[in-house]
Each structure stands twice: as C-alpha cells, then as structure tokens.
Amino acid sequence: MAKNSFLLHFLLFFVLILSLFYGILSQYELEELTWLDDKDDEISMFHSQHSSMRKCDFTSGKWVFDQSYPLYDSSCPYLSTAVTCTKNGRPDSDYEKWRWKPHGCEIPRFNALEFLGRMRKKRIMLVGDSIMRNQWESLVCLIQSVIPMARKTVTYVGPTMAFHAMDFETTIEFCWAPFLVELKKGPENKRILHLDMIEENAKYWRGADVLVFDSAHWWTHSDKYSSWDLIMEGNSFYRNMNPMVAYEKGLMTWAKWVDLNLDPRKTRVFFRSMSPRHNRENGWKCFNQREPLEFFSHPHVPEPLLVLKEVLRGMSYPVSFQDITTMTALRRDGHPSVYSKFVSQTGKQHLGDYKSDCSHWCLPGVPDTWNEMLNVML
C-alpha cells in the first residue's frame, strides 16, 4: 500500500514538473516564433523588393538631375586620361549628376561595401572593346575608395588587366576582345577576322564567377575605318561580307563556346547591349551638349541589337541581357568630345582644331549607371 502511495505521489510530482516545463518551453517557443516572424517580415520585404526590381523595365524611364551624384570624382587613380573630362578642361560638370529613373521603380544607389561583401572571393570579368574598358574603370572607381591603398593593386596578363581587392579576395578584370572572336595578322600584315575561332580570347574567361560581354562597335566600322582586311570562316576567305552577317556568325561562335564550356551553377553571364554613338556631323553632334534629351520623336533600334537578341534567344545557357542602348542614346551630353585630352585656355580658342570623341564616355558619368543596373541584376 505504501509502495502504491509513493508511486502515486511520484507521478503527480512528475506531471507537475512536466507541466511547468512545457509552460516555460511554450513561452520560449512563443518568443522564438515572434523573432522568426520579425525576420520573415524582413525576408518578405527583401523578396518583395527583389521581385519588384525583377519586374521593373530598366529600359523605360528618364534621366533625373541629382545633386548627390557623382559617386566618386575624376581624381580616381584608375581612370584613363581620355575620360577625365573635367581634368581635361571641360567647363561644365552637370553631366556627372544625372541618374536614370525607370518608370515604376528606383535603381538603388551603389554601395561599395555591400557589393564587395556579395562578391567576396569572386572573379568578375568584363570582356569587350574600349567602351567596356570605360565600364571597367567606372566599376573599379565605384569600389576602390573603401579599400585602403595597401590592400588594392592592378595586375596585367596578356590582354587582361585585373583590379584586386585583397581583403575581399575579389578581382574585377577587363579583357580586351572587341570582336570576341579572334583577329589575327596574316600574310602581308593583313588583318584577318576569324569568325569561327575564339579560344585564344576565351581561355582568359575560364574560371570567372561573373562574365559581362559586349561587342558591336568594331563590327560597324566601315570603308577606310574597317577593323579588318579579310574575313575567314573555315578555309574560305571573304573581302566583302555584310558586316551584320559577319557579326551574327561571330556571335554564334561565342554563343556555342558559352553553351559548351560554362556551367550556369558556377558562372553568371551577362551581355550588355551596344553603347550608342553620337558621331553624326563628323563627330561634332555631341560637342557642347549640356543636358540629356528627354525623349526620341522617332526611336531607332540599331541593327546590331536585333542580331544580338536573336542569337541570345537561340542559346541554351541562361544569359542575362542588359539593355542600355535606349537610355544611353539620350545622353549625348556625356561624351568627352574635344576633352579626351587636356585643352588649355589658349586651346579653347581653337576647339575646331581638336577631334571630337562622341563614342566613349566621361567619368564619372553614364557608365556608372550601367554598373548600378548590373549591381541590381547580380
């Protein structure tokens, strides 16, 4: 009897302790769930913003004057002389203060530390012509100011140059390949464009975590400014192939290489559309322009853009298309024009003696917006 009484009291005590424990546990669970709810709100907000940005049409919008820009100045040590327009004597600086405002969303202001945090231990490579070099210099200048002088450097290998952010183990590289496919010297020093050869350039692209390509301008040079003397495909030579037919064939070679050699789980691939030139009137169309155009009365879609879109549609690899053509076409004020080299006060009295560059872009300037867009797309 005494034994049964002991067991009964023990069971009652155990139930009491268990109920107290579950009471405390449920309180902790409640606090945990409350914390998770807070985090879920943040996560939901992030995904909501991310989703809205994915739905946003970056190509449709307007240029808005913003006094808080630029994000760096022309003293950035990684800028080429040809794009430091203010240092070269350009008298106005408003071209540095326009930001692109898409209809229905905002492109976040570039945050160098946030970008480097996400790109830690990653290799980013921009591949293309001198306009892509323009964009590379912009991206390097956007991040370099947050890195101590002793913890950053630039190295050169073959056709590449690489900016190293040592503490983040991040590299931002530029690879010179204006056609993507190979341009070689042949007999009699002839420049031969090989439409079906790419490995001499592509060997530098392997192992990158992010690849950003562009190729258009060199394909459109014509007559005495043509970038090649002969075109070769297989064993056949051509002197007068339509440039857009050649462009499509070259892009198809690039697309096949990407499809066969890259892994979408390891490498993000972007293709930036062509940067428009304002070279009419012998290169003086952009001279002395001080503000963007508001709109086009007759929008024009360049033929290279149509060719590029068609090639991208036929690829199996998920290439992200960054369309900057229309928004950039509004910025005829953003070119160096005569200020691609230093113009003295005396020289300003004879500006007609200078060449006007309406292809490249002053920095700080338009390519900074391309990189803010790229940052969102990444």
GROMACS .gro file of N, CA, C and O in nm, residues 27 74 79 94 152 160 163 176 212 221 223 265 305 318 330 348 351 353:
model
   72
   27GLN      N    1   0.663   2.930  -2.370
   27GLN     CA    2   0.697   3.071  -2.367
   27GLN      C    3   0.819   3.099  -2.455
   27GLN      O    4   0.820   3.194  -2.532
   74SER      N    5   3.682   6.270  -6.048
   74SER     CA    6   3.778   6.239  -6.154
   74SER      C    7   3.921   6.222  -6.103
   74SER      O    8   4.011   6.197  -6.183
   79LEU      N    9   4.140   5.592  -6.367
   79LEU     CA   10   4.077   5.645  -6.487
   79LEU      C   11   4.181   5.677  -6.595
   79LEU      O   12   4.287   5.732  -6.567
   94ASP      N   13   2.766   6.918  -6.502
   94ASP     CA   14   2.632   6.865  -6.478
   94ASP      C   15   2.616   6.725  -6.533
   94ASP      O   16   2.533   6.647  -6.484
  152LYS      N   17   4.502   4.713  -5.223
  152LYS     CA   18   4.446   4.704  -5.359
  152LYS      C   19   4.561   4.720  -5.458
  152LYS      O   20   4.659   4.789  -5.432
  160THR      N   21   4.450   4.118  -7.055
  160THR     CA   22   4.367   4.144  -6.938
  160THR      C   23   4.435   4.237  -6.840
  160THR      O   24   4.558   4.242  -6.831
  163PHE      N   25   4.188   4.440  -6.127
  163PHE     CA   26   4.191   4.514  -6.001
  163PHE      C   27   4.164   4.414  -5.889
  163PHE      O   28   4.066   4.339  -5.893
  176TRP      N   29   4.046   4.255  -7.316
  176TRP     CA   30   4.032   4.319  -7.447
  176TRP      C   31   4.001   4.214  -7.553
  176TRP      O   32   4.082   4.128  -7.585
  212VAL      N   33   3.076   3.960  -6.808
  212VAL     CA   34   2.993   4.063  -6.873
  212VAL      C   35   3.055   4.090  -7.010
  212VAL      O   36   3.170   4.132  -7.019
  221HIS      N   37   3.245   4.947  -8.801
  221HIS     CA   38   3.339   5.034  -8.870
  221HIS      C   39   3.339   4.999  -9.018
  221HIS      O   40   3.343   4.882  -9.055
  223ASP      N   41   3.431   5.102  -9.458
  223ASP     CA   42   3.518   5.164  -9.558
  223ASP      C   43   3.662   5.172  -9.507
  223ASP      O   44   3.717   5.073  -9.461
  265ARG      N   45   2.565   2.697  -6.294
  265ARG     CA   46   2.566   2.690  -6.148
  265ARG      C   47   2.688   2.760  -6.090
  265ARG      O   48   2.692   2.791  -5.970
  305LEU      N   49   2.163   4.536  -8.242
  305LEU     CA   50   2.082   4.497  -8.127
  305LEU      C   51   1.983   4.387  -8.165
  305LEU      O   52   1.960   4.292  -8.089
  318PRO      N   53   2.160   3.031  -6.978
  318PRO     CA   54   2.079   3.146  -6.933
  318PRO      C   55   2.161   3.274  -6.924
  318PRO      O   56   2.216   3.310  -6.820
  330LEU      N   57   2.003   5.882  -7.505
  330LEU     CA   58   1.955   6.014  -7.463
  330LEU      C   59   2.068   6.102  -7.409
  330LEU      O   60   2.049   6.223  -7.391
  348LYS      N   61   4.122   7.645  -7.605
  348LYS     CA   62   3.977   7.663  -7.609
  348LYS      C   63   3.935   7.769  -7.709
  348LYS      O   64   3.817   7.778  -7.745
  351LEU      N   65   3.896   7.531  -8.068
  351LEU     CA   66   3.844   7.396  -8.046
  351LEU      C   67   3.820   7.321  -8.176
  351LEU      O   68   3.818   7.197  -8.179
  353ASP      N   69   4.016   7.273  -8.400
  353ASP     CA   70   4.137   7.201  -8.437
  353ASP      C   71   4.146   7.064  -8.369
  353ASP      O   72   4.235   6.985  -8.400
   0.00000   0.00000   0.00000
